[in-house]
Structure formats: structure tokens, C-alpha cells
């Protein structure tokens, strides 16, 4: 079993797609071990996306991610990081394969429905950003 993090982003939550996205992930064999609904502060969004701080889209990304509630979801599955990235689709929904979450629910390269950790190492860092060890252990089967 491997752990990863998705964030159902403010566009998906506002559009009422959170339930469909979680159902899609469960159909793909992911177990939800923890979930929260929260509106990120500027400081939290800046810290979470710090690796992108030199990118031209950073300020806009922070604005978008703080614009309303989002839902961090801790997931487990064999090969979870790689499988989530396949199921999620390309960053730009115009390039996402048909049937992927971003092809189904994203509206732009920024409002792209969900986030997915890009490596097992970053998954641990990102899970720890939102969830305590006790919360993650309590939700395991
Ligand atoms: P995510 O996978 O969460 O990681 C970085 C986010 O930056 C990305 O999804 C998008 O929401 C956002 N973003 C906005 N513009 C761009 C861009 N031109 N290239 C990549 N990511 C972008």
C-alpha cells in the first residue's frame, strides 16, 4: 500500500463535483483515509505551492486556491502516486486524456479540478501539511 494526497480544488467544490470525484477515485481502487474541507489562507497556499514561487502563475494560483473551500483527501492504494497521476490527467485539461478527472471536471490550466502529489516523497510532505499522523492512522482499514 502507498499513500498520496489529492486536493479537490475550489473550482470542483464550488461546482458540486467533490462527491463525483471521490466516487471516481474509489472506483479506481483508492481508499480514503482522511478528508477535510477548508479554505486555505494566503500563508497556507503560498507555503503549499512554495516550489512554484518563481513561476509567473504563482500569485494567480494562490488567489485561486484561497478563493473558496477545497478538500484535501488522503488516499491509499498500491502504486498510489503513479495511479493518481494517471487518473488525474495532464495539468492542462485541453491535453488531458479522455475520461481522466481533469478532462471531465477541469475548466482551465489553473482551475484544473484536483491536485495530486508528484512523488512518494512529496506525498508524505503534502499529507503532513494537512493531516496529523494520528488522523492518518485512525482512517486506515
Ligand atoms: P497542480 O498540479 O496543483 O500544481 C501547480 C498548479 O499551478 C497547477 O496544478 C495549476 O492549478 C496551476 N497552474 C496555473 N497555471 C499554470 C501553468 N501555466 N502551468 C502549470 N500549472 C499552472
PDB file of C-alpha atoms and ligand atoms in Angstrom:
ATOM      1  CA  UNK A   1       0.000   0.000   0.000  1.00  0.00           C
ATOM      2  CA  UNK A   2       1.194   3.507  -0.832  1.00  0.00           C
ATOM      3  CA  UNK A   3      -0.208   6.859   0.327  1.00  0.00           C
ATOM      4  CA  UNK A   4      -0.809  10.002  -1.687  1.00  0.00           C
ATOM      5  CA  UNK A   5      -2.649  13.302  -1.410  1.00  0.00           C
ATOM      6  CA  UNK A   6      -5.240  14.832  -3.644  1.00  0.00           C
ATOM      7  CA  UNK A   7      -6.823  18.259  -3.144  1.00  0.00           C
ATOM      8  CA  UNK A   8     -10.267  18.716  -4.616  1.00  0.00           C
ATOM      9  CA  UNK A   9      -9.727  22.330  -5.665  1.00  0.00           C
ATOM     10  CA  UNK A  10     -12.099  25.298  -5.147  1.00  0.00           C
ATOM     11  CA  UNK A  11     -13.485  25.051  -8.709  1.00  0.00           C
ATOM     12  CA  UNK A  12     -14.620  21.446  -8.160  1.00  0.00           C
ATOM     13  CA  UNK A  13     -16.045  22.084  -4.686  1.00  0.00           C
ATOM     14  CA  UNK A  14     -17.948  25.174  -5.916  1.00  0.00           C
ATOM     15  CA  UNK A  15     -19.344  23.245  -8.903  1.00  0.00           C
ATOM     16  CA  UNK A  16     -20.604  20.410  -6.671  1.00  0.00           C
ATOM     17  CA  UNK A  17     -18.220  17.855  -8.155  1.00  0.00           C
ATOM     18  CA  UNK A  18     -16.480  16.735  -4.933  1.00  0.00           C
ATOM     19  CA  UNK A  19     -18.691  13.666  -4.458  1.00  0.00           C
ATOM     20  CA  UNK A  20     -18.311  12.560  -8.085  1.00  0.00           C
ATOM     21  CA  UNK A  21     -14.530  12.947  -7.858  1.00  0.00           C
ATOM     22  CA  UNK A  22     -14.307  10.888  -4.646  1.00  0.00           C
ATOM     23  CA  UNK A  23     -16.556   8.216  -6.205  1.00  0.00           C
ATOM     24  CA  UNK A  24     -14.307   8.183  -9.308  1.00  0.00           C
ATOM     25  CA  UNK A  25     -11.239   7.660  -7.090  1.00  0.00           C
ATOM     26  CA  UNK A  26     -12.953   4.885  -5.099  1.00  0.00           C
ATOM     27  CA  UNK A  27     -13.874   3.116  -8.354  1.00  0.00           C
ATOM     28  CA  UNK A  28     -10.163   3.287  -9.203  1.00  0.00           C
ATOM     29  CA  UNK A  29      -9.348   1.342  -6.041  1.00  0.00           C
ATOM     30  CA  UNK A  30      -8.297   4.218  -3.784  1.00  0.00           C
ATOM     31  CA  UNK A  31      -9.288   4.114  -0.110  1.00  0.00           C
ATOM     32  CA  UNK A  32      -9.992   7.446   1.541  1.00  0.00           C
ATOM     33  CA  UNK A  33      -8.103   7.502   4.846  1.00  0.00           C
ATOM     34  CA  UNK A  34      -8.793  11.143   5.791  1.00  0.00           C
ATOM     35  CA  UNK A  35     -10.640  14.137   4.365  1.00  0.00           C
ATOM     36  CA  UNK A  36     -11.109  17.800   5.351  1.00  0.00           C
ATOM     37  CA  UNK A  37     -12.957  20.779   3.939  1.00  0.00           C
ATOM     38  CA  UNK A  38     -11.246  24.127   4.467  1.00  0.00           C
ATOM     39  CA  UNK A  39     -10.498  27.469   2.859  1.00  0.00           C
ATOM     40  CA  UNK A  40      -6.742  27.892   2.587  1.00  0.00           C
ATOM     41  CA  UNK A  41      -5.278  31.128   3.945  1.00  0.00           C
ATOM     42  CA  UNK A  42      -2.849  33.109   1.781  1.00  0.00           C
ATOM     43  CA  UNK A  43       0.017  31.921   4.003  1.00  0.00           C
ATOM     44  CA  UNK A  44      -1.053  28.276   3.711  1.00  0.00           C
ATOM     45  CA  UNK A  45      -1.473  28.408  -0.081  1.00  0.00           C
ATOM     46  CA  UNK A  46       1.888  30.185  -0.504  1.00  0.00           C
ATOM     47  CA  UNK A  47       3.587  27.570   1.670  1.00  0.00           C
ATOM     48  CA  UNK A  48       1.930  24.585  -0.022  1.00  0.00           C
ATOM     49  CA  UNK A  49       2.930  25.805  -3.502  1.00  0.00           C
ATOM     50  CA  UNK A  50       6.320  27.217  -2.460  1.00  0.00           C
ATOM     51  CA  UNK A  51       8.118  25.147  -5.127  1.00  0.00           C
ATOM     52  CA  UNK A  52       6.299  27.271  -7.726  1.00  0.00           C
ATOM     53  CA  UNK A  53       7.104  30.650  -6.135  1.00  0.00           C
ATOM     54  CA  UNK A  54       9.296  31.823  -9.027  1.00  0.00           C
ATOM     55  CA  UNK A  55       6.719  30.826 -11.666  1.00  0.00           C
ATOM     56  CA  UNK A  56       4.677  33.552 -13.388  1.00  0.00           C
ATOM     57  CA  UNK A  57       1.418  31.872 -12.355  1.00  0.00           C
ATOM     58  CA  UNK A  58       2.255  31.704  -8.621  1.00  0.00           C
ATOM     59  CA  UNK A  59       0.265  34.765  -7.405  1.00  0.00           C
ATOM     60  CA  UNK A  60      -2.728  33.817  -9.522  1.00  0.00           C
ATOM     61  CA  UNK A  61      -2.541  30.215  -8.269  1.00  0.00           C
ATOM     62  CA  UNK A  62      -2.528  31.434  -4.654  1.00  0.00           C
ATOM     63  CA  UNK A  63      -5.552  33.684  -5.381  1.00  0.00           C
ATOM     64  CA  UNK A  64      -7.415  30.759  -6.915  1.00  0.00           C
ATOM     65  CA  UNK A  65      -6.560  28.301  -4.141  1.00  0.00           C
ATOM     66  CA  UNK A  66      -7.743  30.779  -1.464  1.00  0.00           C
ATOM     67  CA  UNK A  67     -10.926  31.727  -3.333  1.00  0.00           C
ATOM     68  CA  UNK A  68     -13.163  29.221  -1.532  1.00  0.00           C
ATOM     69  CA  UNK A  69     -13.285  25.857   0.189  1.00  0.00           C
ATOM     70  CA  UNK A  70     -11.161  22.977  -1.045  1.00  0.00           C
ATOM     71  CA  UNK A  71     -10.920  19.403   0.193  1.00  0.00           C
ATOM     72  CA  UNK A  72      -7.595  17.705   0.904  1.00  0.00           C
ATOM     73  CA  UNK A  73      -8.078  13.925   0.724  1.00  0.00           C
ATOM     74  CA  UNK A  74      -5.572  11.324   1.956  1.00  0.00           C
ATOM     75  CA  UNK A  75      -5.625   8.259  -0.302  1.00  0.00           C
ATOM     76  CA  UNK A  76      -4.144   4.768  -0.214  1.00  0.00           C
ATOM     77  CA  UNK A  77      -3.713   2.186  -2.943  1.00  0.00           C
ATOM     78  CA  UNK A  78      -0.984   0.045  -4.484  1.00  0.00           C
ATOM     79  CA  UNK A  79       1.148   2.362  -6.628  1.00  0.00           C
ATOM     80  CA  UNK A  80      -0.987   5.272  -5.406  1.00  0.00           C
ATOM     81  CA  UNK A  81       1.178   8.197  -6.587  1.00  0.00           C
ATOM     82  CA  UNK A  82       1.552   6.962 -10.155  1.00  0.00           C
ATOM     83  CA  UNK A  83      -2.021   5.747 -10.413  1.00  0.00           C
ATOM     84  CA  UNK A  84      -3.476   9.031  -9.146  1.00  0.00           C
ATOM     85  CA  UNK A  85      -1.443  10.954 -11.712  1.00  0.00           C
ATOM     86  CA  UNK A  86      -2.771   8.697 -14.487  1.00  0.00           C
ATOM     87  CA  UNK A  87      -6.382   9.015 -13.317  1.00  0.00           C
ATOM     88  CA  UNK A  88      -5.980  12.791 -12.822  1.00  0.00           C
ATOM     89  CA  UNK A  89      -4.727  13.573 -16.352  1.00  0.00           C
ATOM     90  CA  UNK A  90      -2.450  16.319 -17.653  1.00  0.00           C
ATOM     91  CA  UNK A  91      -2.192  19.709 -15.880  1.00  0.00           C
ATOM     92  CA  UNK A  92      -3.831  21.420 -18.842  1.00  0.00           C
ATOM     93  CA  UNK A  93      -7.308  19.880 -19.305  1.00  0.00           C
ATOM     94  CA  UNK A  94      -7.036  20.539 -23.057  1.00  0.00           C
ATOM     95  CA  UNK A  95      -4.225  17.948 -23.061  1.00  0.00           C
ATOM     96  CA  UNK A  96      -5.788  15.517 -20.568  1.00  0.00           C
ATOM     97  CA  UNK A  97      -6.747  12.053 -21.841  1.00  0.00           C
ATOM     98  CA  UNK A  98     -10.455  11.376 -22.219  1.00  0.00           C
ATOM     99  CA  UNK A  99     -12.061  10.004 -19.047  1.00  0.00           C
ATOM    100  CA  UNK A 100      -9.452  11.488 -16.697  1.00  0.00           C
ATOM    101  CA  UNK A 101     -10.666  13.657 -13.820  1.00  0.00           C
ATOM    102  CA  UNK A 102      -9.242  16.810 -15.368  1.00  0.00           C
ATOM    103  CA  UNK A 103     -10.815  16.017 -18.754  1.00  0.00           C
ATOM    104  CA  UNK A 104     -14.166  15.563 -17.013  1.00  0.00           C
ATOM    105  CA  UNK A 105     -14.140  18.403 -14.471  1.00  0.00           C
ATOM    106  CA  UNK A 106     -11.358  20.963 -15.091  1.00  0.00           C
ATOM    107  CA  UNK A 107     -12.092  24.255 -16.813  1.00  0.00           C
ATOM    108  CA  UNK A 108      -8.564  25.708 -17.292  1.00  0.00           C
ATOM    109  CA  UNK A 109      -4.879  25.024 -16.640  1.00  0.00           C
ATOM    110  CA  UNK A 110      -5.311  26.827 -13.311  1.00  0.00           C
ATOM    111  CA  UNK A 111      -8.812  25.707 -12.297  1.00  0.00           C
ATOM    112  CA  UNK A 112      -7.826  22.127 -13.016  1.00  0.00           C
ATOM    113  CA  UNK A 113     -10.147  20.264 -10.645  1.00  0.00           C
ATOM    114  CA  UNK A 114      -7.647  18.430  -8.422  1.00  0.00           C
ATOM    115  CA  UNK A 115      -4.038  18.357  -7.257  1.00  0.00           C
ATOM    116  CA  UNK A 116      -2.052  15.125  -6.995  1.00  0.00           C
ATOM    117  CA  UNK A 117       1.326  14.581  -5.310  1.00  0.00           C
ATOM    118  CA  UNK A 118       4.101  14.034  -7.861  1.00  0.00           C
ATOM    119  CA  UNK A 119       6.281  11.558  -5.911  1.00  0.00           C
ATOM    120  CA  UNK A 120       6.051   9.281  -2.864  1.00  0.00           C
ATOM    121  CA  UNK A 121       8.434  11.613  -1.021  1.00  0.00           C
ATOM    122  CA  UNK A 122       6.348  14.717  -1.778  1.00  0.00           C
ATOM    123  CA  UNK A 123       3.181  12.779  -0.920  1.00  0.00           C
ATOM    124  CA  UNK A 124       4.485  12.299   2.638  1.00  0.00           C
ATOM    125  CA  UNK A 125       5.359  16.020   2.905  1.00  0.00           C
ATOM    126  CA  UNK A 126       1.985  17.101   1.467  1.00  0.00           C
ATOM    127  CA  UNK A 127      -0.024  14.649   3.614  1.00  0.00           C
ATOM    128  CA  UNK A 128       1.778  16.040   6.661  1.00  0.00           C
ATOM    129  CA  UNK A 129       0.799  19.571   5.597  1.00  0.00           C
ATOM    130  CA  UNK A 130      -2.898  18.784   6.070  1.00  0.00           C
ATOM    131  CA  UNK A 131      -3.173  15.741   8.342  1.00  0.00           C
ATOM    132  CA  UNK A 132      -1.596  14.605  11.595  1.00  0.00           C
ATOM    133  CA  UNK A 133      -0.066  11.147  11.869  1.00  0.00           C
ATOM    134  CA  UNK A 134      -2.878  10.262  14.294  1.00  0.00           C
ATOM    135  CA  UNK A 135      -5.550  11.282  11.756  1.00  0.00           C
ATOM    136  CA  UNK A 136      -3.917   9.234   9.003  1.00  0.00           C
ATOM    137  CA  UNK A 137      -3.527   6.162  11.218  1.00  0.00           C
ATOM    138  CA  UNK A 138      -7.111   6.447  12.529  1.00  0.00           C
ATOM    139  CA  UNK A 139      -8.519   6.296   8.983  1.00  0.00           C
ATOM    140  CA  UNK A 140      -6.657   3.171   7.861  1.00  0.00           C
ATOM    141  CA  UNK A 141      -8.597  -0.033   7.382  1.00  0.00           C
TER     142      UNK A 141
HETATM  143  P1  LIG B   1      -1.151  21.486  -9.555  1.00  0.00           P
HETATM  144  O1  LIG B   1      -0.958  20.102 -10.073  1.00  0.00           O
HETATM  145  O2  LIG B   1      -1.883  21.640  -8.278  1.00  0.00           O
HETATM  146  O3  LIG B   1       0.294  22.189  -9.401  1.00  0.00           O
HETATM  147  C1  LIG B   1       0.547  23.544  -9.695  1.00  0.00           C
HETATM  148  C2  LIG B   1      -0.680  24.287 -10.134  1.00  0.00           C
HETATM  149  O4  LIG B   1      -0.441  25.555 -10.726  1.00  0.00           O
HETATM  150  C3  LIG B   1      -1.383  23.500 -11.213  1.00  0.00           C
HETATM  151  O5  LIG B   1      -1.936  22.332 -10.690  1.00  0.00           O
HETATM  152  C4  LIG B   1      -2.371  24.559 -11.719  1.00  0.00           C
HETATM  153  O6  LIG B   1      -3.513  24.660 -10.886  1.00  0.00           O
HETATM  154  C5  LIG B   1      -1.583  25.854 -11.548  1.00  0.00           C
HETATM  155  N1  LIG B   1      -1.155  26.475 -12.800  1.00  0.00           N
HETATM  156  C6  LIG B   1      -1.604  27.646 -13.280  1.00  0.00           C
HETATM  157  N2  LIG B   1      -1.032  27.974 -14.418  1.00  0.00           N
HETATM  158  C7  LIG B   1      -0.181  27.005 -14.727  1.00  0.00           C
HETATM  159  C8  LIG B   1       0.720  26.768 -15.798  1.00  0.00           C
HETATM  160  N3  LIG B   1       0.860  27.630 -16.826  1.00  0.00           N
HETATM  161  N4  LIG B   1       1.453  25.644 -15.762  1.00  0.00           N
HETATM  162  C9  LIG B   1       1.314  24.775 -14.731  1.00  0.00           C
HETATM  163  N5  LIG B   1       0.470  24.956 -13.686  1.00  0.00           N
HETATM  164  C10 LIG B   1      -0.269  26.051 -13.681  1.00  0.00           C
END
